[in-house]
């Protein structure tokens, strides 16, 4: 059975915990401060979302990065090989306080993140909706809320699209980074687009 970990317990990590719990999908969650700091999440979602130490969470098959973009190298440094793992990149590379896309010299942030996890297959997902929208029930009478995904490994993208569907969203797979370009990256048209699909 595929195991899931939410790395980060802030706005996006908490929103994901709410969705995993609501959908009845088991996941572990971790941050830098340890399980005791996650009591507010486990009190609400603990029947499906278990707080664990970060290094334990990183043993899971599918790791959803819900940490600041600048914290990703710290997560990646905790192991030397990531073979067989699916890294789901929910981060956005943003310059604060300007709230502008980070200048990455024309590279996609997810390509840079992918290089930090040798042996893993990366899929970009869960980065397009504001946290409050991601946390809300994705099933409306008019349809299901759309979540975009993209990545260079079709098998990993299928795995993440299946997870997105299990969580109640409508997955929209944009294909490889070459095909989708930066469309799903911060500052581009598909970010913050709250679409419903029937
Ligand atoms: N907020 C949104 O609406 C939104 C929407 C789309 C995408 N995003 C993206 O999602 C990511 C998370 O955003 P957020 O708003 O949820 O941030 P946040 O509220 O600041 O939460 C960040 C979380 O990351 C954890 N963290 C930091 N460094 C870590 C490390 N080295 N290892 C493990 N955990 C670490 C923090 O844990 P500690 O407190 O223990 O340090 C905290 O739980 C960002 O990349 C952001 O751009 C955010």
PDB file of C-alpha atoms and ligand atoms in Angstrom:
ATOM      1  CA  UNK A   1       0.000   0.000   0.000  1.00  0.00           C
ATOM      2  CA  UNK A   2       1.337   3.435  -0.915  1.00  0.00           C
ATOM      3  CA  UNK A   3       2.249   5.556   2.104  1.00  0.00           C
ATOM      4  CA  UNK A   4       1.848   9.335   2.150  1.00  0.00           C
ATOM      5  CA  UNK A   5       3.615  12.061   4.126  1.00  0.00           C
ATOM      6  CA  UNK A   6       2.806  15.738   4.413  1.00  0.00           C
ATOM      7  CA  UNK A   7       6.064  17.604   5.056  1.00  0.00           C
ATOM      8  CA  UNK A   8       5.181  20.918   6.696  1.00  0.00           C
ATOM      9  CA  UNK A   9       2.257  21.764   8.944  1.00  0.00           C
ATOM     10  CA  UNK A  10       1.566  25.409   8.111  1.00  0.00           C
ATOM     11  CA  UNK A  11      -1.234  26.727   5.920  1.00  0.00           C
ATOM     12  CA  UNK A  12      -0.824  24.161   3.117  1.00  0.00           C
ATOM     13  CA  UNK A  13       0.172  21.226   5.339  1.00  0.00           C
ATOM     14  CA  UNK A  14      -2.880  21.828   7.537  1.00  0.00           C
ATOM     15  CA  UNK A  15      -5.152  22.160   4.498  1.00  0.00           C
ATOM     16  CA  UNK A  16      -3.854  18.834   3.197  1.00  0.00           C
ATOM     17  CA  UNK A  17      -4.354  17.214   6.608  1.00  0.00           C
ATOM     18  CA  UNK A  18      -7.972  18.335   6.516  1.00  0.00           C
ATOM     19  CA  UNK A  19      -8.492  16.853   3.047  1.00  0.00           C
ATOM     20  CA  UNK A  20      -6.764  13.527   3.847  1.00  0.00           C
ATOM     21  CA  UNK A  21      -8.895  13.233   6.983  1.00  0.00           C
ATOM     22  CA  UNK A  22     -12.126  14.119   5.174  1.00  0.00           C
ATOM     23  CA  UNK A  23     -11.399  11.588   2.428  1.00  0.00           C
ATOM     24  CA  UNK A  24     -10.370   8.844   4.866  1.00  0.00           C
ATOM     25  CA  UNK A  25      -6.871   8.549   3.403  1.00  0.00           C
ATOM     26  CA  UNK A  26      -4.108   7.839   5.942  1.00  0.00           C
ATOM     27  CA  UNK A  27      -1.049  10.116   6.001  1.00  0.00           C
ATOM     28  CA  UNK A  28       1.698  11.116   8.373  1.00  0.00           C
ATOM     29  CA  UNK A  29       2.624  14.757   8.926  1.00  0.00           C
ATOM     30  CA  UNK A  30       5.852  16.313  10.185  1.00  0.00           C
ATOM     31  CA  UNK A  31       7.539  19.662  10.674  1.00  0.00           C
ATOM     32  CA  UNK A  32      10.841  20.802  12.172  1.00  0.00           C
ATOM     33  CA  UNK A  33       9.501  20.913  15.749  1.00  0.00           C
ATOM     34  CA  UNK A  34       8.308  17.354  16.259  1.00  0.00           C
ATOM     35  CA  UNK A  35       4.952  15.633  16.893  1.00  0.00           C
ATOM     36  CA  UNK A  36       4.199  17.488  20.137  1.00  0.00           C
ATOM     37  CA  UNK A  37       3.905  20.740  18.163  1.00  0.00           C
ATOM     38  CA  UNK A  38       1.249  19.163  15.932  1.00  0.00           C
ATOM     39  CA  UNK A  39      -1.373  18.663  18.610  1.00  0.00           C
ATOM     40  CA  UNK A  40      -3.833  21.136  17.086  1.00  0.00           C
ATOM     41  CA  UNK A  41      -3.780  19.106  13.864  1.00  0.00           C
ATOM     42  CA  UNK A  42      -3.997  15.674  15.482  1.00  0.00           C
ATOM     43  CA  UNK A  43      -6.848  16.816  17.736  1.00  0.00           C
ATOM     44  CA  UNK A  44      -8.890  17.545  14.625  1.00  0.00           C
ATOM     45  CA  UNK A  45      -7.629  15.029  12.073  1.00  0.00           C
ATOM     46  CA  UNK A  46      -5.799  12.421  14.171  1.00  0.00           C
ATOM     47  CA  UNK A  47      -7.944   9.478  13.131  1.00  0.00           C
ATOM     48  CA  UNK A  48      -6.349   9.654   9.694  1.00  0.00           C
ATOM     49  CA  UNK A  49      -3.358  11.994  10.026  1.00  0.00           C
ATOM     50  CA  UNK A  50      -0.612  10.931  12.405  1.00  0.00           C
ATOM     51  CA  UNK A  51       2.087  13.295  13.639  1.00  0.00           C
ATOM     52  CA  UNK A  52       5.572  11.785  13.442  1.00  0.00           C
ATOM     53  CA  UNK A  53       9.201  12.880  13.507  1.00  0.00           C
ATOM     54  CA  UNK A  54      10.452  14.335  10.222  1.00  0.00           C
ATOM     55  CA  UNK A  55      12.912  11.513   9.534  1.00  0.00           C
ATOM     56  CA  UNK A  56      10.139   8.944   9.961  1.00  0.00           C
ATOM     57  CA  UNK A  57       7.859  10.869   7.609  1.00  0.00           C
ATOM     58  CA  UNK A  58      10.618  10.904   4.986  1.00  0.00           C
ATOM     59  CA  UNK A  59      10.430   7.079   4.803  1.00  0.00           C
ATOM     60  CA  UNK A  60       7.003   7.316   3.109  1.00  0.00           C
ATOM     61  CA  UNK A  61       6.516   6.501  -0.578  1.00  0.00           C
ATOM     62  CA  UNK A  62       4.931   9.826  -1.524  1.00  0.00           C
ATOM     63  CA  UNK A  63       6.252  13.009   0.109  1.00  0.00           C
ATOM     64  CA  UNK A  64       4.275  16.211  -0.305  1.00  0.00           C
ATOM     65  CA  UNK A  65       6.554  19.223   0.190  1.00  0.00           C
ATOM     66  CA  UNK A  66       4.439  21.843   1.979  1.00  0.00           C
ATOM     67  CA  UNK A  67       7.411  23.898   3.175  1.00  0.00           C
ATOM     68  CA  UNK A  68       8.785  27.283   2.085  1.00  0.00           C
ATOM     69  CA  UNK A  69      10.743  27.001  -1.173  1.00  0.00           C
ATOM     70  CA  UNK A  70      13.914  28.048   0.624  1.00  0.00           C
ATOM     71  CA  UNK A  71      13.471  25.193   3.142  1.00  0.00           C
ATOM     72  CA  UNK A  72      13.451  22.485   0.463  1.00  0.00           C
ATOM     73  CA  UNK A  73      17.267  22.009   0.455  1.00  0.00           C
ATOM     74  CA  UNK A  74      17.124  21.403   4.236  1.00  0.00           C
ATOM     75  CA  UNK A  75      14.562  18.634   3.706  1.00  0.00           C
ATOM     76  CA  UNK A  76      16.577  17.146   0.831  1.00  0.00           C
ATOM     77  CA  UNK A  77      19.807  17.075   2.869  1.00  0.00           C
ATOM     78  CA  UNK A  78      18.265  14.688   5.405  1.00  0.00           C
ATOM     79  CA  UNK A  79      18.846  11.693   3.096  1.00  0.00           C
ATOM     80  CA  UNK A  80      21.386  10.985   0.399  1.00  0.00           C
ATOM     81  CA  UNK A  81      19.220   8.795  -1.851  1.00  0.00           C
ATOM     82  CA  UNK A  82      15.541   9.068  -2.640  1.00  0.00           C
ATOM     83  CA  UNK A  83      15.151   6.044  -4.895  1.00  0.00           C
ATOM     84  CA  UNK A  84      11.595   4.919  -5.451  1.00  0.00           C
ATOM     85  CA  UNK A  85      10.082   8.007  -3.823  1.00  0.00           C
ATOM     86  CA  UNK A  86       7.565  10.329  -5.391  1.00  0.00           C
ATOM     87  CA  UNK A  87       8.191  13.942  -4.413  1.00  0.00           C
ATOM     88  CA  UNK A  88       5.125  16.136  -4.762  1.00  0.00           C
ATOM     89  CA  UNK A  89       6.263  19.734  -5.005  1.00  0.00           C
ATOM     90  CA  UNK A  90       3.601  22.053  -3.561  1.00  0.00           C
ATOM     91  CA  UNK A  91       6.076  24.904  -3.130  1.00  0.00           C
ATOM     92  CA  UNK A  92       6.082  28.229  -4.917  1.00  0.00           C
ATOM     93  CA  UNK A  93       9.292  30.190  -5.417  1.00  0.00           C
ATOM     94  CA  UNK A  94       8.312  33.647  -4.243  1.00  0.00           C
ATOM     95  CA  UNK A  95      10.343  36.708  -3.288  1.00  0.00           C
ATOM     96  CA  UNK A  96       9.011  38.344  -0.141  1.00  0.00           C
ATOM     97  CA  UNK A  97       7.882  40.964   0.712  1.00  0.00           C
ATOM     98  CA  UNK A  98       7.433  41.892  -2.960  1.00  0.00           C
ATOM     99  CA  UNK A  99       5.372  38.684  -3.492  1.00  0.00           C
ATOM    100  CA  UNK A 100       6.884  38.274  -6.949  1.00  0.00           C
ATOM    101  CA  UNK A 101       8.105  35.121  -8.676  1.00  0.00           C
ATOM    102  CA  UNK A 102      11.745  34.392  -7.760  1.00  0.00           C
ATOM    103  CA  UNK A 103      14.186  35.032 -10.629  1.00  0.00           C
ATOM    104  CA  UNK A 104      15.562  31.544 -11.292  1.00  0.00           C
ATOM    105  CA  UNK A 105      17.383  32.430 -14.489  1.00  0.00           C
ATOM    106  CA  UNK A 106      14.653  31.010 -16.693  1.00  0.00           C
ATOM    107  CA  UNK A 107      14.516  27.650 -14.914  1.00  0.00           C
ATOM    108  CA  UNK A 108      11.365  26.165 -13.406  1.00  0.00           C
ATOM    109  CA  UNK A 109      11.409  25.956  -9.615  1.00  0.00           C
ATOM    110  CA  UNK A 110      10.244  22.342  -9.771  1.00  0.00           C
ATOM    111  CA  UNK A 111      13.183  21.384 -12.013  1.00  0.00           C
ATOM    112  CA  UNK A 112      15.505  22.846  -9.391  1.00  0.00           C
ATOM    113  CA  UNK A 113      13.650  21.008  -6.610  1.00  0.00           C
ATOM    114  CA  UNK A 114      13.810  17.747  -8.590  1.00  0.00           C
ATOM    115  CA  UNK A 115      17.624  17.940  -8.734  1.00  0.00           C
ATOM    116  CA  UNK A 116      17.755  18.033  -4.929  1.00  0.00           C
ATOM    117  CA  UNK A 117      16.150  14.571  -4.657  1.00  0.00           C
ATOM    118  CA  UNK A 118      18.321  12.186  -6.696  1.00  0.00           C
ATOM    119  CA  UNK A 119      16.557   8.944  -7.525  1.00  0.00           C
ATOM    120  CA  UNK A 120      13.070  10.330  -6.858  1.00  0.00           C
ATOM    121  CA  UNK A 121      10.377  11.184  -9.366  1.00  0.00           C
ATOM    122  CA  UNK A 122       8.936  14.679  -8.941  1.00  0.00           C
ATOM    123  CA  UNK A 123       5.412  15.855  -9.661  1.00  0.00           C
ATOM    124  CA  UNK A 124       4.300  19.443  -9.187  1.00  0.00           C
ATOM    125  CA  UNK A 125       0.869  19.582  -7.510  1.00  0.00           C
ATOM    126  CA  UNK A 126      -1.126  21.201  -4.688  1.00  0.00           C
ATOM    127  CA  UNK A 127       0.628  24.553  -5.345  1.00  0.00           C
ATOM    128  CA  UNK A 128      -2.075  26.278  -7.358  1.00  0.00           C
ATOM    129  CA  UNK A 129      -4.836  26.947  -4.815  1.00  0.00           C
ATOM    130  CA  UNK A 130      -4.708  29.326  -1.839  1.00  0.00           C
ATOM    131  CA  UNK A 131      -4.587  27.305   1.385  1.00  0.00           C
ATOM    132  CA  UNK A 132      -8.128  28.201   2.463  1.00  0.00           C
ATOM    133  CA  UNK A 133      -9.510  27.014  -0.879  1.00  0.00           C
ATOM    134  CA  UNK A 134      -7.415  23.831  -0.771  1.00  0.00           C
ATOM    135  CA  UNK A 135      -8.751  23.106   2.734  1.00  0.00           C
ATOM    136  CA  UNK A 136     -12.398  23.488   1.706  1.00  0.00           C
ATOM    137  CA  UNK A 137     -14.631  20.673   0.478  1.00  0.00           C
ATOM    138  CA  UNK A 138     -13.683  20.229  -3.215  1.00  0.00           C
ATOM    139  CA  UNK A 139     -17.033  18.660  -4.160  1.00  0.00           C
ATOM    140  CA  UNK A 140     -19.691  21.229  -5.056  1.00  0.00           C
ATOM    141  CA  UNK A 141     -23.094  20.672  -6.642  1.00  0.00           C
ATOM    142  CA  UNK A 142     -21.694  22.223  -9.835  1.00  0.00           C
ATOM    143  CA  UNK A 143     -18.623  19.955  -9.952  1.00  0.00           C
ATOM    144  CA  UNK A 144     -15.275  19.158  -8.372  1.00  0.00           C
ATOM    145  CA  UNK A 145     -12.515  21.670  -7.736  1.00  0.00           C
ATOM    146  CA  UNK A 146      -9.643  21.254 -10.224  1.00  0.00           C
ATOM    147  CA  UNK A 147      -6.059  20.650  -9.153  1.00  0.00           C
ATOM    148  CA  UNK A 148      -3.367  20.876 -11.816  1.00  0.00           C
ATOM    149  CA  UNK A 149      -0.322  18.661 -11.879  1.00  0.00           C
ATOM    150  CA  UNK A 150       2.716  18.315 -14.125  1.00  0.00           C
ATOM    151  CA  UNK A 151       5.957  16.385 -14.226  1.00  0.00           C
ATOM    152  CA  UNK A 152       8.359  14.370 -16.289  1.00  0.00           C
ATOM    153  CA  UNK A 153       7.397  10.885 -15.028  1.00  0.00           C
ATOM    154  CA  UNK A 154       3.988   9.707 -16.318  1.00  0.00           C
ATOM    155  CA  UNK A 155       3.821   6.841 -13.805  1.00  0.00           C
ATOM    156  CA  UNK A 156       4.412   9.222 -10.881  1.00  0.00           C
ATOM    157  CA  UNK A 157       1.962  11.740 -12.308  1.00  0.00           C
ATOM    158  CA  UNK A 158      -0.665   8.980 -12.555  1.00  0.00           C
ATOM    159  CA  UNK A 159      -0.022   8.079  -8.902  1.00  0.00           C
ATOM    160  CA  UNK A 160      -0.478  11.717  -7.837  1.00  0.00           C
ATOM    161  CA  UNK A 161      -3.524  12.211 -10.071  1.00  0.00           C
ATOM    162  CA  UNK A 162      -5.097   9.143  -8.416  1.00  0.00           C
ATOM    163  CA  UNK A 163      -4.367  10.633  -4.982  1.00  0.00           C
ATOM    164  CA  UNK A 164      -5.878  13.970  -6.015  1.00  0.00           C
ATOM    165  CA  UNK A 165      -9.023  12.133  -7.162  1.00  0.00           C
ATOM    166  CA  UNK A 166      -9.175  10.133  -3.904  1.00  0.00           C
ATOM    167  CA  UNK A 167      -9.063  13.447  -2.018  1.00  0.00           C
ATOM    168  CA  UNK A 168     -12.157  14.533  -3.951  1.00  0.00           C
ATOM    169  CA  UNK A 169     -10.609  16.950  -6.476  1.00  0.00           C
ATOM    170  CA  UNK A 170     -10.630  16.744 -10.274  1.00  0.00           C
ATOM    171  CA  UNK A 171      -7.010  16.227 -11.399  1.00  0.00           C
ATOM    172  CA  UNK A 172      -5.896  17.988 -14.566  1.00  0.00           C
ATOM    173  CA  UNK A 173      -2.573  16.585 -15.779  1.00  0.00           C
ATOM    174  CA  UNK A 174      -0.699  19.151 -17.895  1.00  0.00           C
ATOM    175  CA  UNK A 175       1.968  16.633 -18.915  1.00  0.00           C
ATOM    176  CA  UNK A 176       5.730  17.071 -18.829  1.00  0.00           C
ATOM    177  CA  UNK A 177       7.475  20.313 -17.847  1.00  0.00           C
ATOM    178  CA  UNK A 178       8.512  20.670 -21.474  1.00  0.00           C
ATOM    179  CA  UNK A 179       4.876  20.432 -22.582  1.00  0.00           C
ATOM    180  CA  UNK A 180       3.351  22.515 -19.796  1.00  0.00           C
ATOM    181  CA  UNK A 181       6.168  25.033 -19.382  1.00  0.00           C
ATOM    182  CA  UNK A 182       5.671  27.372 -16.447  1.00  0.00           C
ATOM    183  CA  UNK A 183       1.846  27.467 -16.628  1.00  0.00           C
ATOM    184  CA  UNK A 184       1.446  25.913 -13.187  1.00  0.00           C
ATOM    185  CA  UNK A 185       4.273  27.868 -11.576  1.00  0.00           C
ATOM    186  CA  UNK A 186       3.840  30.943  -9.381  1.00  0.00           C
ATOM    187  CA  UNK A 187       2.981  34.081 -11.339  1.00  0.00           C
ATOM    188  CA  UNK A 188       1.588  32.113 -14.283  1.00  0.00           C
ATOM    189  CA  UNK A 189      -2.033  31.717 -15.470  1.00  0.00           C
ATOM    190  CA  UNK A 190      -3.024  28.484 -13.715  1.00  0.00           C
ATOM    191  CA  UNK A 191      -2.001  29.573 -10.216  1.00  0.00           C
ATOM    192  CA  UNK A 192      -4.940  30.652  -8.024  1.00  0.00           C
ATOM    193  CA  UNK A 193      -7.379  29.512 -10.694  1.00  0.00           C
ATOM    194  CA  UNK A 194     -10.321  28.052  -8.778  1.00  0.00           C
ATOM    195  CA  UNK A 195     -12.039  25.967 -11.448  1.00  0.00           C
ATOM    196  CA  UNK A 196     -14.818  23.442 -11.037  1.00  0.00           C
ATOM    197  CA  UNK A 197     -15.238  20.515 -13.426  1.00  0.00           C
ATOM    198  CA  UNK A 198     -18.435  18.505 -13.710  1.00  0.00           C
TER     199      UNK A 198
HETATM  200  N1  LIG B   1      -0.236  29.510   1.814  1.00  0.00           N
HETATM  201  C1  LIG B   1      -0.763  29.349   0.611  1.00  0.00           C
HETATM  202  O1  LIG B   1      -1.912  29.778   0.330  1.00  0.00           O
HETATM  203  C2  LIG B   1       0.016  28.612  -0.453  1.00  0.00           C
HETATM  204  C3  LIG B   1      -0.629  28.296  -1.665  1.00  0.00           C
HETATM  205  C4  LIG B   1       0.055  27.527  -2.613  1.00  0.00           C
HETATM  206  C5  LIG B   1       1.365  27.126  -2.378  1.00  0.00           C
HETATM  207  N2  LIG B   1       1.973  27.488  -1.205  1.00  0.00           N
HETATM  208  C6  LIG B   1       3.352  27.042  -0.994  1.00  0.00           C
HETATM  209  O2  LIG B   1       3.314  25.991  -0.048  1.00  0.00           O
HETATM  210  C7  LIG B   1       4.494  26.023   0.743  1.00  0.00           C
HETATM  211  C8  LIG B   1       4.090  26.086   2.213  1.00  0.00           C
HETATM  212  O3  LIG B   1       3.394  27.298   2.398  1.00  0.00           O
HETATM  213  P1  LIG B   1       2.622  27.592   3.765  1.00  0.00           P
HETATM  214  O4  LIG B   1       1.835  28.828   3.527  1.00  0.00           O
HETATM  215  O5  LIG B   1       1.939  26.356   4.240  1.00  0.00           O
HETATM  216  O6  LIG B   1       3.852  27.934   4.727  1.00  0.00           O
HETATM  217  P2  LIG B   1       3.842  28.066   6.309  1.00  0.00           P
HETATM  218  O7  LIG B   1       2.461  28.295   6.799  1.00  0.00           O
HETATM  219  O8  LIG B   1       4.904  29.049   6.649  1.00  0.00           O
HETATM  220  O9  LIG B   1       4.311  26.614   6.806  1.00  0.00           O
HETATM  221  C9  LIG B   1       5.578  26.119   6.502  1.00  0.00           C
HETATM  222  C10 LIG B   1       5.756  24.778   7.167  1.00  0.00           C
HETATM  223  O10 LIG B   1       6.989  24.239   6.700  1.00  0.00           O
HETATM  224  C11 LIG B   1       7.657  23.661   7.794  1.00  0.00           C
HETATM  225  N3  LIG B   1       9.092  23.639   7.551  1.00  0.00           N
HETATM  226  C12 LIG B   1       9.943  24.672   7.364  1.00  0.00           C
HETATM  227  N4  LIG B   1      11.191  24.220   7.142  1.00  0.00           N
HETATM  228  C13 LIG B   1      11.112  22.862   7.210  1.00  0.00           C
HETATM  229  C14 LIG B   1      12.057  21.834   7.089  1.00  0.00           C
HETATM  230  N5  LIG B   1      13.346  22.088   6.815  1.00  0.00           N
HETATM  231  N6  LIG B   1      11.649  20.559   7.254  1.00  0.00           N
HETATM  232  C15 LIG B   1      10.356  20.283   7.521  1.00  0.00           C
HETATM  233  N7  LIG B   1       9.395  21.221   7.642  1.00  0.00           N
HETATM  234  C16 LIG B   1       9.777  22.494   7.479  1.00  0.00           C
HETATM  235  C17 LIG B   1       7.308  24.560   8.960  1.00  0.00           C
HETATM  236  O11 LIG B   1       7.519  23.833  10.151  1.00  0.00           O
HETATM  237  P3  LIG B   1       8.108  24.555  11.446  1.00  0.00           P
HETATM  238  O12 LIG B   1       7.065  25.534  11.875  1.00  0.00           O
HETATM  239  O13 LIG B   1       8.327  23.442  12.410  1.00  0.00           O
HETATM  240  O14 LIG B   1       9.375  25.229  11.009  1.00  0.00           O
HETATM  241  C18 LIG B   1       5.835  24.822   8.687  1.00  0.00           C
HETATM  242  O15 LIG B   1       5.045  23.808   9.220  1.00  0.00           O
HETATM  243  C19 LIG B   1       5.303  27.245   0.290  1.00  0.00           C
HETATM  244  O16 LIG B   1       6.304  26.823  -0.598  1.00  0.00           O
HETATM  245  C20 LIG B   1       4.275  28.101  -0.411  1.00  0.00           C
HETATM  246  O17 LIG B   1       4.829  28.918  -1.408  1.00  0.00           O
HETATM  247  C21 LIG B   1       1.334  28.209  -0.237  1.00  0.00           C
END
